Coordinates of C-alpha atoms (C1' of nucleotides) in Angstrom, one line a residue:
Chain A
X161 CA 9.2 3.1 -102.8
X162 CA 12.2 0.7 -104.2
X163 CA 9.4 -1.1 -106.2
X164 CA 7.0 1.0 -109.4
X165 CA 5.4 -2.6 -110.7
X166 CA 4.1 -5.6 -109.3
X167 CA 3.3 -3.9 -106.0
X168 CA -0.1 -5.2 -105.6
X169 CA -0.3 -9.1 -104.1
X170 CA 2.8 -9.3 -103.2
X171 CA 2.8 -12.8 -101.3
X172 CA 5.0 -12.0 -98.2
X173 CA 4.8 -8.2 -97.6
X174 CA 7.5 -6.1 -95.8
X175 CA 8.1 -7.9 -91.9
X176 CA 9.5 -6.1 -89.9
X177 CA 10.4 -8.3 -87.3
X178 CA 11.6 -12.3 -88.4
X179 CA 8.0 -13.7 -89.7
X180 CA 8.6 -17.4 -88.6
X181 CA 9.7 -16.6 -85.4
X182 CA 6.8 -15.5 -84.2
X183 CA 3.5 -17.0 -83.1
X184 CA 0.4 -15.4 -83.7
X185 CA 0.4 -12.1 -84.7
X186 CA -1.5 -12.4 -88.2
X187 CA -0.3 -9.7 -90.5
X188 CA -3.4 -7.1 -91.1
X189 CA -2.8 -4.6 -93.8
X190 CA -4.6 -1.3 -92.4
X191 CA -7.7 -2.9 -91.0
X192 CA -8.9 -0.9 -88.1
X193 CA -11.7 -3.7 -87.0
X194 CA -9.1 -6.5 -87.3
X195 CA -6.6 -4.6 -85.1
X196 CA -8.8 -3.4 -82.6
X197 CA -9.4 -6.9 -82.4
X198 CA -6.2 -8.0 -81.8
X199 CA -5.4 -5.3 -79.4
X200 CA -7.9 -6.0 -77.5
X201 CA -8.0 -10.1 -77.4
X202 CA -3.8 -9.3 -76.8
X203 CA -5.2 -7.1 -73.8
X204 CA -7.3 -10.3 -72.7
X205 CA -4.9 -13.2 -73.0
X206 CA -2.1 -10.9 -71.6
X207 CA -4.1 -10.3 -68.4
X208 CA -5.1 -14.0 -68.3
X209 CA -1.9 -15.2 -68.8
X210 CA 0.2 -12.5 -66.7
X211 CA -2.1 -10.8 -64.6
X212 CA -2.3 -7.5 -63.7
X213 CA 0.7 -7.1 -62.7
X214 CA 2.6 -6.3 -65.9
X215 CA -0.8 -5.2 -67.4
X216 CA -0.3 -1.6 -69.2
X217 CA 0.2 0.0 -72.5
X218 CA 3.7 -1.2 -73.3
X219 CA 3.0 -4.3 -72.9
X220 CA -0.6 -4.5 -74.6
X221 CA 1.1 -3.1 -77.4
X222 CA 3.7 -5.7 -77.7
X223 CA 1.8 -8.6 -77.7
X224 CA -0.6 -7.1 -80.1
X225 CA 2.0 -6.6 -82.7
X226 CA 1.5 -2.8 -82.7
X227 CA 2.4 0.9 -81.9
X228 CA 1.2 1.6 -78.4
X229 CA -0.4 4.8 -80.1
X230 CA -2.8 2.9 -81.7
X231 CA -4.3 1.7 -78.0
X232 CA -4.8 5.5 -77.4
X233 CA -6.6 6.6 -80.8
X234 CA -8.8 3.5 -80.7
X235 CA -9.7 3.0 -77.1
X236 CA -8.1 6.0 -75.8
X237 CA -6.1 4.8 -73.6
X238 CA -5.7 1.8 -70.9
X239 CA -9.0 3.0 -69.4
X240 CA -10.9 2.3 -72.5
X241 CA -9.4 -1.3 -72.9
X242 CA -10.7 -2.4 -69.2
X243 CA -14.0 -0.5 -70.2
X244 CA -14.1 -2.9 -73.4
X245 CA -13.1 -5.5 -72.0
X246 CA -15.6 -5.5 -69.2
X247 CA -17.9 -5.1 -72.1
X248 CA -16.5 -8.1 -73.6
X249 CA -17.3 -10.0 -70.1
X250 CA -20.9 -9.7 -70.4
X251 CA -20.6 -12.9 -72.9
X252 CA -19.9 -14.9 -70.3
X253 CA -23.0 -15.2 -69.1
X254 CA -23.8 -17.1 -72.2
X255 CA -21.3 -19.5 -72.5
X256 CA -21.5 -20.9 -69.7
X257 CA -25.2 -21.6 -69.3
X258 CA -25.8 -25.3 -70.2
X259 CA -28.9 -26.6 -72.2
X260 CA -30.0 -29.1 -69.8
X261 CA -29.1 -29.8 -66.4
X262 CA -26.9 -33.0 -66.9
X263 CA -29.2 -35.4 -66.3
X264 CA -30.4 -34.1 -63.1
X265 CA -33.6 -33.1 -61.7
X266 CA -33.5 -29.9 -59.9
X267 CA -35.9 -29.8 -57.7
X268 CA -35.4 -28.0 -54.6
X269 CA -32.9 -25.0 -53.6
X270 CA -30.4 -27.1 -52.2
X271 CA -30.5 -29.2 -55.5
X272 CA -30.0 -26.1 -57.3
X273 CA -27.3 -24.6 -55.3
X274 CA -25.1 -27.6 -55.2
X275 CA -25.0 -27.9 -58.7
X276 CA -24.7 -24.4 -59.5
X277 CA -21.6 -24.2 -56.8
X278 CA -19.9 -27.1 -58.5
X279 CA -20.5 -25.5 -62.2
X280 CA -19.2 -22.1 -61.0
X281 CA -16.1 -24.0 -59.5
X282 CA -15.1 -25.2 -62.8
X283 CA -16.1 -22.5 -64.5
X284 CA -13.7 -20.4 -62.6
X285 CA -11.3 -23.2 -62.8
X286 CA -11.2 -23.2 -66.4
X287 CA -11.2 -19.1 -67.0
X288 CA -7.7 -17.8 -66.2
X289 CA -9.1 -14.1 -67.3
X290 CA -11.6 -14.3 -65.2
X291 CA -9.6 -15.9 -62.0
X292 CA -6.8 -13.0 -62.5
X293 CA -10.0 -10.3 -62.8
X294 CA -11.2 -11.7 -59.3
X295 CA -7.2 -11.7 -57.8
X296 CA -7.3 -8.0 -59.0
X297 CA -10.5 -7.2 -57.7
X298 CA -9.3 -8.1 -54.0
X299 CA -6.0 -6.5 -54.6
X300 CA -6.6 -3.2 -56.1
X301 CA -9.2 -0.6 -55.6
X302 CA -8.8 1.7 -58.8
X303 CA -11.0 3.0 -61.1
X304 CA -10.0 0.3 -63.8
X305 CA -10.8 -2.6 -61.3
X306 CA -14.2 -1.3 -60.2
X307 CA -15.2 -1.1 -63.8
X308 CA -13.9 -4.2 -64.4
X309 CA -15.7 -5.7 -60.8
X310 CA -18.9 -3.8 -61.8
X311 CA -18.7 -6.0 -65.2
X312 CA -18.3 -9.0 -63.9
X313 CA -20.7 -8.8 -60.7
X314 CA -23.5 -8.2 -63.2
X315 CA -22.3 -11.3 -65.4
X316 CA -22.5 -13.3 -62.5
X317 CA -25.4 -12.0 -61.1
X318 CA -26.8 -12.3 -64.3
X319 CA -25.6 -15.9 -64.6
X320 CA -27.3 -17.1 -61.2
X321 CA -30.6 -15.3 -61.9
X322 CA -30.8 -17.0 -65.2
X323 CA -30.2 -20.5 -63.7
X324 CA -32.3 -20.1 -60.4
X325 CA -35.3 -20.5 -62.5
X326 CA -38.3 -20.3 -60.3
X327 CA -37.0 -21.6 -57.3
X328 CA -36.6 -20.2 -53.6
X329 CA -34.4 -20.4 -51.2
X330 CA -36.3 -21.8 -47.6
X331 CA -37.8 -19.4 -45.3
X332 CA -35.5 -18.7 -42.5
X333 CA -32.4 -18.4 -44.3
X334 CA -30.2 -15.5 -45.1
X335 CA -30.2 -16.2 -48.9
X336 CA -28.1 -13.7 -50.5
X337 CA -25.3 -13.7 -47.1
X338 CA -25.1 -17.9 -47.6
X339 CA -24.3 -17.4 -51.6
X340 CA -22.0 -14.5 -51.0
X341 CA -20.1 -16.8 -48.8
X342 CA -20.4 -19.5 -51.3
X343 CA -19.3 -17.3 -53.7
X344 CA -16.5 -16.2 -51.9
X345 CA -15.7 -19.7 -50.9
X346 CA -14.7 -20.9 -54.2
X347 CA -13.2 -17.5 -55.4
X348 CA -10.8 -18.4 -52.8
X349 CA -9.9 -21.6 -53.2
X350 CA -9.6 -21.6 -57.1
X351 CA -7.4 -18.4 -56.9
X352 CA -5.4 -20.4 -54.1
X353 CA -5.0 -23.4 -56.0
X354 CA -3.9 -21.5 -59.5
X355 CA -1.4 -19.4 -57.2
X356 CA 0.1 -21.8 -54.9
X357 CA -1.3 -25.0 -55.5
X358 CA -3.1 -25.3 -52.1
X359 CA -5.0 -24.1 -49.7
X360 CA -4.9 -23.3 -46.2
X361 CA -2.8 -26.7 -45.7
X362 CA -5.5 -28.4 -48.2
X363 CA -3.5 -29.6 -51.3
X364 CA -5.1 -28.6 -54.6
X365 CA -3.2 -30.1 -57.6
X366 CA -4.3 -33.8 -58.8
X367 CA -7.7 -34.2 -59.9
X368 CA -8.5 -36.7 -56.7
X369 CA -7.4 -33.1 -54.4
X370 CA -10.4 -31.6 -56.2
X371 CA -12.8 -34.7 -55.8
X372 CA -12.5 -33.9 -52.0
X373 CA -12.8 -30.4 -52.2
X374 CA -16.1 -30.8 -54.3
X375 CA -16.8 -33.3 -51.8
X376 CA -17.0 -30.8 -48.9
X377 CA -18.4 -28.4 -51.0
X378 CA -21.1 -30.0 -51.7
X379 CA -21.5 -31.2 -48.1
X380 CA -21.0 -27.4 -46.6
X381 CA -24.0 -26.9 -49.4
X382 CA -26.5 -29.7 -48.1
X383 CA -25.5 -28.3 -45.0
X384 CA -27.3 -25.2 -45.0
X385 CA -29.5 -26.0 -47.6
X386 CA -30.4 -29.8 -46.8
Chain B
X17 CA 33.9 22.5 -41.3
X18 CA 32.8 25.6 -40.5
X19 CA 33.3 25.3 -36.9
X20 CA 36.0 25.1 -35.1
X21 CA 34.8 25.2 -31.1
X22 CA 31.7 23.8 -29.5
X23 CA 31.5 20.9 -31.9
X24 CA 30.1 18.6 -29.4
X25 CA 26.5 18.5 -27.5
X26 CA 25.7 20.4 -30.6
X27 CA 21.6 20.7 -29.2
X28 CA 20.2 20.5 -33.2
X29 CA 22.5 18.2 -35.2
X30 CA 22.6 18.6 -38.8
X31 CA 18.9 17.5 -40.2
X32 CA 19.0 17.1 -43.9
X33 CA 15.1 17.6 -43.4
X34 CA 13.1 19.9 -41.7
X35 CA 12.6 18.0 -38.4
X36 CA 9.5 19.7 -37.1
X37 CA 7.7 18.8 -41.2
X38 CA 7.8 14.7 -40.9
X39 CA 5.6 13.0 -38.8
X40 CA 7.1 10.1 -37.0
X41 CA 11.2 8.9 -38.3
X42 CA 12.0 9.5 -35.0
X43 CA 16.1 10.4 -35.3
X44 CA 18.7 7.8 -34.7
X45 CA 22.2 8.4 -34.3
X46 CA 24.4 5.4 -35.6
X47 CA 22.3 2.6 -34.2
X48 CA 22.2 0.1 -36.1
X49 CA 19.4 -2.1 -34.1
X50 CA 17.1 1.0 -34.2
X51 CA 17.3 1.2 -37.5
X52 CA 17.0 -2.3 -38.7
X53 CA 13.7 -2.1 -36.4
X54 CA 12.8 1.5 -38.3
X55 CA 13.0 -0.6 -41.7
X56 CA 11.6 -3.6 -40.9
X57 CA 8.2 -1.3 -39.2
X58 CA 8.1 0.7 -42.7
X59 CA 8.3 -2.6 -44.4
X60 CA 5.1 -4.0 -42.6
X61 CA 3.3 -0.4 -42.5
X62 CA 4.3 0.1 -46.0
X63 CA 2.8 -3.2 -47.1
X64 CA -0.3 -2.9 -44.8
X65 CA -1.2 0.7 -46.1
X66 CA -0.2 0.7 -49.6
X67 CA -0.2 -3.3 -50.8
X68 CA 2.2 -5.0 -52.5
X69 CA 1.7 -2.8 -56.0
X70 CA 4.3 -0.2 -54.6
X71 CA 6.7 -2.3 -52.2
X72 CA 9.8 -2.3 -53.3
X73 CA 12.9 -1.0 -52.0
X74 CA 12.9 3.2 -53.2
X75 CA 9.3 2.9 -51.0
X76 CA 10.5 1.1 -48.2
X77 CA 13.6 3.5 -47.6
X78 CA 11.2 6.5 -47.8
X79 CA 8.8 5.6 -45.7
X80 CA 12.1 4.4 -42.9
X81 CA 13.5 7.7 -43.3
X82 CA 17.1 6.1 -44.7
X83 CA 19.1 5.5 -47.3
X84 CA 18.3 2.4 -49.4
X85 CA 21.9 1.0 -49.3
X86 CA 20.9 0.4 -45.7
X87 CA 18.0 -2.2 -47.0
X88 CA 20.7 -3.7 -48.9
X89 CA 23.2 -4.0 -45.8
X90 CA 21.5 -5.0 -43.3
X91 CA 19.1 -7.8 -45.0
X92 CA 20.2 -8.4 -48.4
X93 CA 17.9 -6.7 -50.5
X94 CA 14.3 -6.7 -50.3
X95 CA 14.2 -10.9 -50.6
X96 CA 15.7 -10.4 -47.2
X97 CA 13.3 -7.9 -45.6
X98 CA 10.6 -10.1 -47.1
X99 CA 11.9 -13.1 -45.2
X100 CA 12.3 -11.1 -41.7
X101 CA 8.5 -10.2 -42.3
X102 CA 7.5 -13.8 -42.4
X103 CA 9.6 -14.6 -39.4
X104 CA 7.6 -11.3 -37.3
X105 CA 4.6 -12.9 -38.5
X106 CA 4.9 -16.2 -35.9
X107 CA 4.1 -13.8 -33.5
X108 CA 0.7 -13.7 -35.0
X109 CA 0.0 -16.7 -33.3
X110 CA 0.2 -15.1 -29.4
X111 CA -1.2 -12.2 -29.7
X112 CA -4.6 -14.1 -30.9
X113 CA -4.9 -16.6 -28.3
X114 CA -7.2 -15.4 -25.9
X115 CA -7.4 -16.2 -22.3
X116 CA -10.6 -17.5 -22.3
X117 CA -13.6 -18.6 -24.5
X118 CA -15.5 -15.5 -24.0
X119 CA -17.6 -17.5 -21.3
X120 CA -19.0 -19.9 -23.2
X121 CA -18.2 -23.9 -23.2
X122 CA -16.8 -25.7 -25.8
X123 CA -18.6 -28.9 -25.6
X124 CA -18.3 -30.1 -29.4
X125 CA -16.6 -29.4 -32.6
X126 CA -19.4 -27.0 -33.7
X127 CA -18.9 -25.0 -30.9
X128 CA -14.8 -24.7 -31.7
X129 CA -15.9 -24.3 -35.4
X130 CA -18.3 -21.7 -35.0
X131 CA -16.3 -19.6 -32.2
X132 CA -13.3 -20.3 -34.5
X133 CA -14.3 -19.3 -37.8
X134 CA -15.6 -15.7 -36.4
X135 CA -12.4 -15.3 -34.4
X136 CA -10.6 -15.5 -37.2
X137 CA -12.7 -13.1 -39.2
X138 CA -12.6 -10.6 -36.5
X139 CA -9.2 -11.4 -36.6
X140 CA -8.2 -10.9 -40.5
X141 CA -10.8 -7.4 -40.7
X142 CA -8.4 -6.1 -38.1
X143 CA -4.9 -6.4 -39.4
X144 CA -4.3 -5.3 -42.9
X145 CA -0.8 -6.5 -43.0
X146 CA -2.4 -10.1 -42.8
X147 CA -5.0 -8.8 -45.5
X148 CA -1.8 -7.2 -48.0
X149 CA -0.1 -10.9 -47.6
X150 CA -3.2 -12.8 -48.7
X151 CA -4.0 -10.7 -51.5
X152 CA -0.5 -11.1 -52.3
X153 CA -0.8 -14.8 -52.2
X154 CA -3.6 -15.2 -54.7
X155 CA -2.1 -12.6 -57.4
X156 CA 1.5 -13.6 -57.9
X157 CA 3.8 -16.6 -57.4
X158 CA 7.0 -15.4 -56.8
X159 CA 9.7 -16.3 -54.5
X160 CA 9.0 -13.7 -52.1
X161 CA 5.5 -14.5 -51.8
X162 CA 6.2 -18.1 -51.5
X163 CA 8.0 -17.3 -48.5
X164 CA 5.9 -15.0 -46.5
X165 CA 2.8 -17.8 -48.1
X166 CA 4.6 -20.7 -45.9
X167 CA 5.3 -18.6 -42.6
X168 CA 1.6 -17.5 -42.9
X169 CA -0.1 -20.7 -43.1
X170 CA 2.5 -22.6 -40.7
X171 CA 0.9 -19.4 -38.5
X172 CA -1.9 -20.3 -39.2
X173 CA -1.7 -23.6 -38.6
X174 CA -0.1 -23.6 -35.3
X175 CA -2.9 -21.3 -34.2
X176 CA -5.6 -23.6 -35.3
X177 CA -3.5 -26.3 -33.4
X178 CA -3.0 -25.0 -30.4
X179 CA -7.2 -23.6 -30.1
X180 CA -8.3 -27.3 -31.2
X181 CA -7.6 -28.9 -28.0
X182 CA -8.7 -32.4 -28.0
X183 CA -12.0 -32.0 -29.8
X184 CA -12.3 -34.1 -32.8
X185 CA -14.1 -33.6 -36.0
X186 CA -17.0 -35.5 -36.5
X187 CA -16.8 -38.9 -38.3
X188 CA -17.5 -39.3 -42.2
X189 CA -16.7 -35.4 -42.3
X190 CA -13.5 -34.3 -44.1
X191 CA -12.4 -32.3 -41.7
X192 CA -9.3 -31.0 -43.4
X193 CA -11.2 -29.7 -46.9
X194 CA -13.9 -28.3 -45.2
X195 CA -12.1 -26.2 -43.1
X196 CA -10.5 -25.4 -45.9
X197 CA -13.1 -23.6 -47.7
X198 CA -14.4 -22.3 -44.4
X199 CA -11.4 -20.3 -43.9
X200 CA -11.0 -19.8 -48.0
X201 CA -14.6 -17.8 -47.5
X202 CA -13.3 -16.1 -44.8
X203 CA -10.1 -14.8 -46.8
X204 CA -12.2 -13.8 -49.8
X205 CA -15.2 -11.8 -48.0
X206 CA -12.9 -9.8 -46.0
X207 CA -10.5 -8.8 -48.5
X208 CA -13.6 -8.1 -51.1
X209 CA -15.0 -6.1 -48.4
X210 CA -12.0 -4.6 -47.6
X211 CA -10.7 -3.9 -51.4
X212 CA -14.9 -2.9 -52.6
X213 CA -17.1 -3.0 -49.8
X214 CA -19.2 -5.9 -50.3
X215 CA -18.8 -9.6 -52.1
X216 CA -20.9 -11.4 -54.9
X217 CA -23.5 -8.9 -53.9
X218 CA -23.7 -8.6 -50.7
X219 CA -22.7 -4.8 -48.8
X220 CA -20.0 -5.3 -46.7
X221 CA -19.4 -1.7 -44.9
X222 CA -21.8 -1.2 -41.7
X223 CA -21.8 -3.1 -38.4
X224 CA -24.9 -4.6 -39.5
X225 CA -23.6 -6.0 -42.7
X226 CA -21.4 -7.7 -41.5
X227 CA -23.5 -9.4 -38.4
X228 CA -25.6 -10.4 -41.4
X229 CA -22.2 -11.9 -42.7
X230 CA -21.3 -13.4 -39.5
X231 CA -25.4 -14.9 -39.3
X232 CA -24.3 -16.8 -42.4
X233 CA -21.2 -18.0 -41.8
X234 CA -22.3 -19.5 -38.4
X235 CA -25.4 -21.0 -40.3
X236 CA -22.9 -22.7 -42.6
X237 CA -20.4 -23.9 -39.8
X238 CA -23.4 -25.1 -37.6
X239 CA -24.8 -27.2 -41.1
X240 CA -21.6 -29.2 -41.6
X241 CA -20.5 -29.9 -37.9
X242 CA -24.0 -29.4 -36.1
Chain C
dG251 C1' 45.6 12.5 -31.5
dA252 C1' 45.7 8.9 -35.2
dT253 C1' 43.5 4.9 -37.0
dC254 C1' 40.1 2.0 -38.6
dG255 C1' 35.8 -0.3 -38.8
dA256 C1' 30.9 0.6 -38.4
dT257 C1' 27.3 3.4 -39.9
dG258 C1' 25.0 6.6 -42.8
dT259 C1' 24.7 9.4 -47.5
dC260 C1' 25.1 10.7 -52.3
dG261 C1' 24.7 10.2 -57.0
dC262 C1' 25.1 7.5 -61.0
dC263 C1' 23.7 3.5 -64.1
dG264 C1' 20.6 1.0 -67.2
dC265 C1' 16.1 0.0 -67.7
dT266 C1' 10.9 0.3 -68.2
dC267 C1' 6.9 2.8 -67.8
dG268 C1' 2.9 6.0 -69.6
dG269 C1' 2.1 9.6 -72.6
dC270 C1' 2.3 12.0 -76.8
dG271 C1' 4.0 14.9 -80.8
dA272 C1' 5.6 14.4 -85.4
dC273 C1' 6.0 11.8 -89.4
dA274 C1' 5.2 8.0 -93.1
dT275 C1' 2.2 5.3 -95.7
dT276 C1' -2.0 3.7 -97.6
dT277 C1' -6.8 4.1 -99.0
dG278 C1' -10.8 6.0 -100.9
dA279 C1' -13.6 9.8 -102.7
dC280 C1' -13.7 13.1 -106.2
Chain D
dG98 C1' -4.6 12.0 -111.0
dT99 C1' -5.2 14.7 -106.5
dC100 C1' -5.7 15.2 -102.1
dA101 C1' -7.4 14.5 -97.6
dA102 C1' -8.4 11.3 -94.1
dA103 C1' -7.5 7.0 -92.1
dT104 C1' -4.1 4.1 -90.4
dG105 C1' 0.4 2.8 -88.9
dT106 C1' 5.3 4.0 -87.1
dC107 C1' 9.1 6.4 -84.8
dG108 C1' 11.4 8.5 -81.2
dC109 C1' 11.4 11.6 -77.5
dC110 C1' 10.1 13.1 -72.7
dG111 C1' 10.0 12.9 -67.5
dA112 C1' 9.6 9.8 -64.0
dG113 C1' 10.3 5.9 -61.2
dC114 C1' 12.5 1.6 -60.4
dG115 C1' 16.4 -1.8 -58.5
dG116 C1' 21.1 -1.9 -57.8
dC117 C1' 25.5 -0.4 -56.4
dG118 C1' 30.1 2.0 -56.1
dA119 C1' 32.2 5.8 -53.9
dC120 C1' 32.3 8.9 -50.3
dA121 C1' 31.3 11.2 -45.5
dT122 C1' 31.0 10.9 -40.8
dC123 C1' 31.1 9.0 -36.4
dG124 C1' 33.0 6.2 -32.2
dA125 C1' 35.8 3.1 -30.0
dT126 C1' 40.4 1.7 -29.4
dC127 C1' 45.2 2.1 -29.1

DNA sequence: GATCGATGTCGCCGCTCGGCGACATTTGAC
DNA sequence: GTCAAATGTCGCCGAGCGGCGACATCGATC
């Protein structure tokens, strides 16, 4: 309005809000892919760094640097974020399946399982979205979380199937009751550690803390596996 | 006011309510001691049924049948309700101590382990206060939380204590981490069983799910103690 | 019977939430 | 240039929250 030349490449456009005080937001100019991108990676670190707790359309909204009404025209509503970014989950799988196998041969079950327990302990460990998906998932039972849960149990499953290759687990034992325990096993004890910085009495902070609790791990594997 | 004789042994007092509509407030009549007990019970049936999503202090006072300025009064806020919660929950400890070991011997550290780990599972599927605090534990890190954390696990801990004995661990076994993840598996299958109905794949509803469960977990103790 | 502390009740405050209608601005097709 | 659709913005609504001040009622004591 206040301007009739020049109004084309202006360097700095209108801000409303202090442009240098604030970190990433990344001025779009009516780009409905770029802000459906940023609403929905702001949906993803928000979760990841707040957890669920404060998750909902206000504060989506905020972080993404736009009107709350846009969340509801593009994804319409909270619902449709989870949905996408469940949908967004099933790249997981990808990422974290390594080329080779470190330098290891893998040749028997318990080979297998050990490593794959260790890899999905640092995975976890290094995934705050995922971690406060799996603290929701035990806390909540909504429709948002089992979509969510749904996602993320086929990414895993996904995951295992991929790197299980062609080997079985020995006759005898209770496969898939073992690795659910596994499973839940290290859930536990990452979501312990990132909450409270222990667990059950075991502390889980320095690096050398997690040296012993891969230790047993991997014992607690060999264990049932040999 | 609007009576000027037979003012006392009035047989209905004045119920801002319709007595015969709620189910249990049971009236009180200026007793303080009953109705600190009446909050703190809606407290831990409040947290137990709903979780920790909805506990606050407007939830609490519904669900005791009182005015929230009472909550305040009497301990302080909600921080202060919190704290008489974790101090109920030492006597967690007594009433799981049984008598006896079921009729069976304790000869080794397996044995304890094993008979341990599925007391305590028992233990956890039937109290969903227990269940509402550890959920609570993993998803936020908050003062509160912090508190009831510590009187859990020092619970917890005495319990373990006092059901030891004098057995000893094996040697060259880290005792201390592996129980760890034993009991972290235990946390994480019961509340995903109790939050979805079954863990990393594994159904989690019937009887026989959960002997399959049980099958495992003994399978595992039984691998790192013998 | 008057008094006063203990106990219980009421209603307000400021805030955030989810949800949405109404409006402003820009873009692109014609 | 025109105009409609796409995109972005503003502000309202009803509800619930935690917190608390002010008031009502009861009971024991003198």
């Amino acid at each position: 309005m206040k301007s009739e030349s020049l109004m084309l490449n202006d360097p700095m456009p209108l801000t409303p809000i202090a442009s240098a005080s604030q970190a990433e937001p990344e001025k779009r100019v009516r780009d409905r892919g770029a802000t459906e991108k940023a609403i929905l990676n702001a949906a993803k670190a928000l979760l990841a760094e707040e957890g669920f707790q404060n998750f909902g359309i206000n504060a989506v909204a905020r972080k993404a640097g736009c009107d709350k009404q846009l969340i509801y025209r593009y994804y319409g509503g909270l619902n449709g974020l989870v949905d996408a970014i469940g949908a967004d989950l099933g790249t997981w799988v990808k990422d974290r399946i390594p080329e080779d196998t470190g330098g290891m041969f893998l040749l028997t079950y318990g080979d297998l399982m050990e490593r794959l327990s260790l890899l999905f302990l640092q995975a976890l460990r290094d995934d705050p979205l995922m971690r406060r998906i799996v603290a929701w998932e035990v806390s909540e039972n909504t429709e948002q979380v089992r979509r969510l849960s749904d996602a993320r149990s086929k990414a895993l499953a996904t995951w295992l199937e991929r790197m299980r290759g062609s080997l079985t687990p020995p006759k005898g034992v209770d496969a898939v009751a073992v690795n659910a325990i596994l499973i839940a096993a290290i859930q536990h004890i990452v979501l312990s550690a990132s909450a409270g910085g222990q667990c059950a009495g075991l502390a889980l902070k320095a690096s050398k803390d997690w040296e012993k609790a891969e230790q047993a791990l991997k014992r607690i594997v060999r264990g049932v596996y040999g």
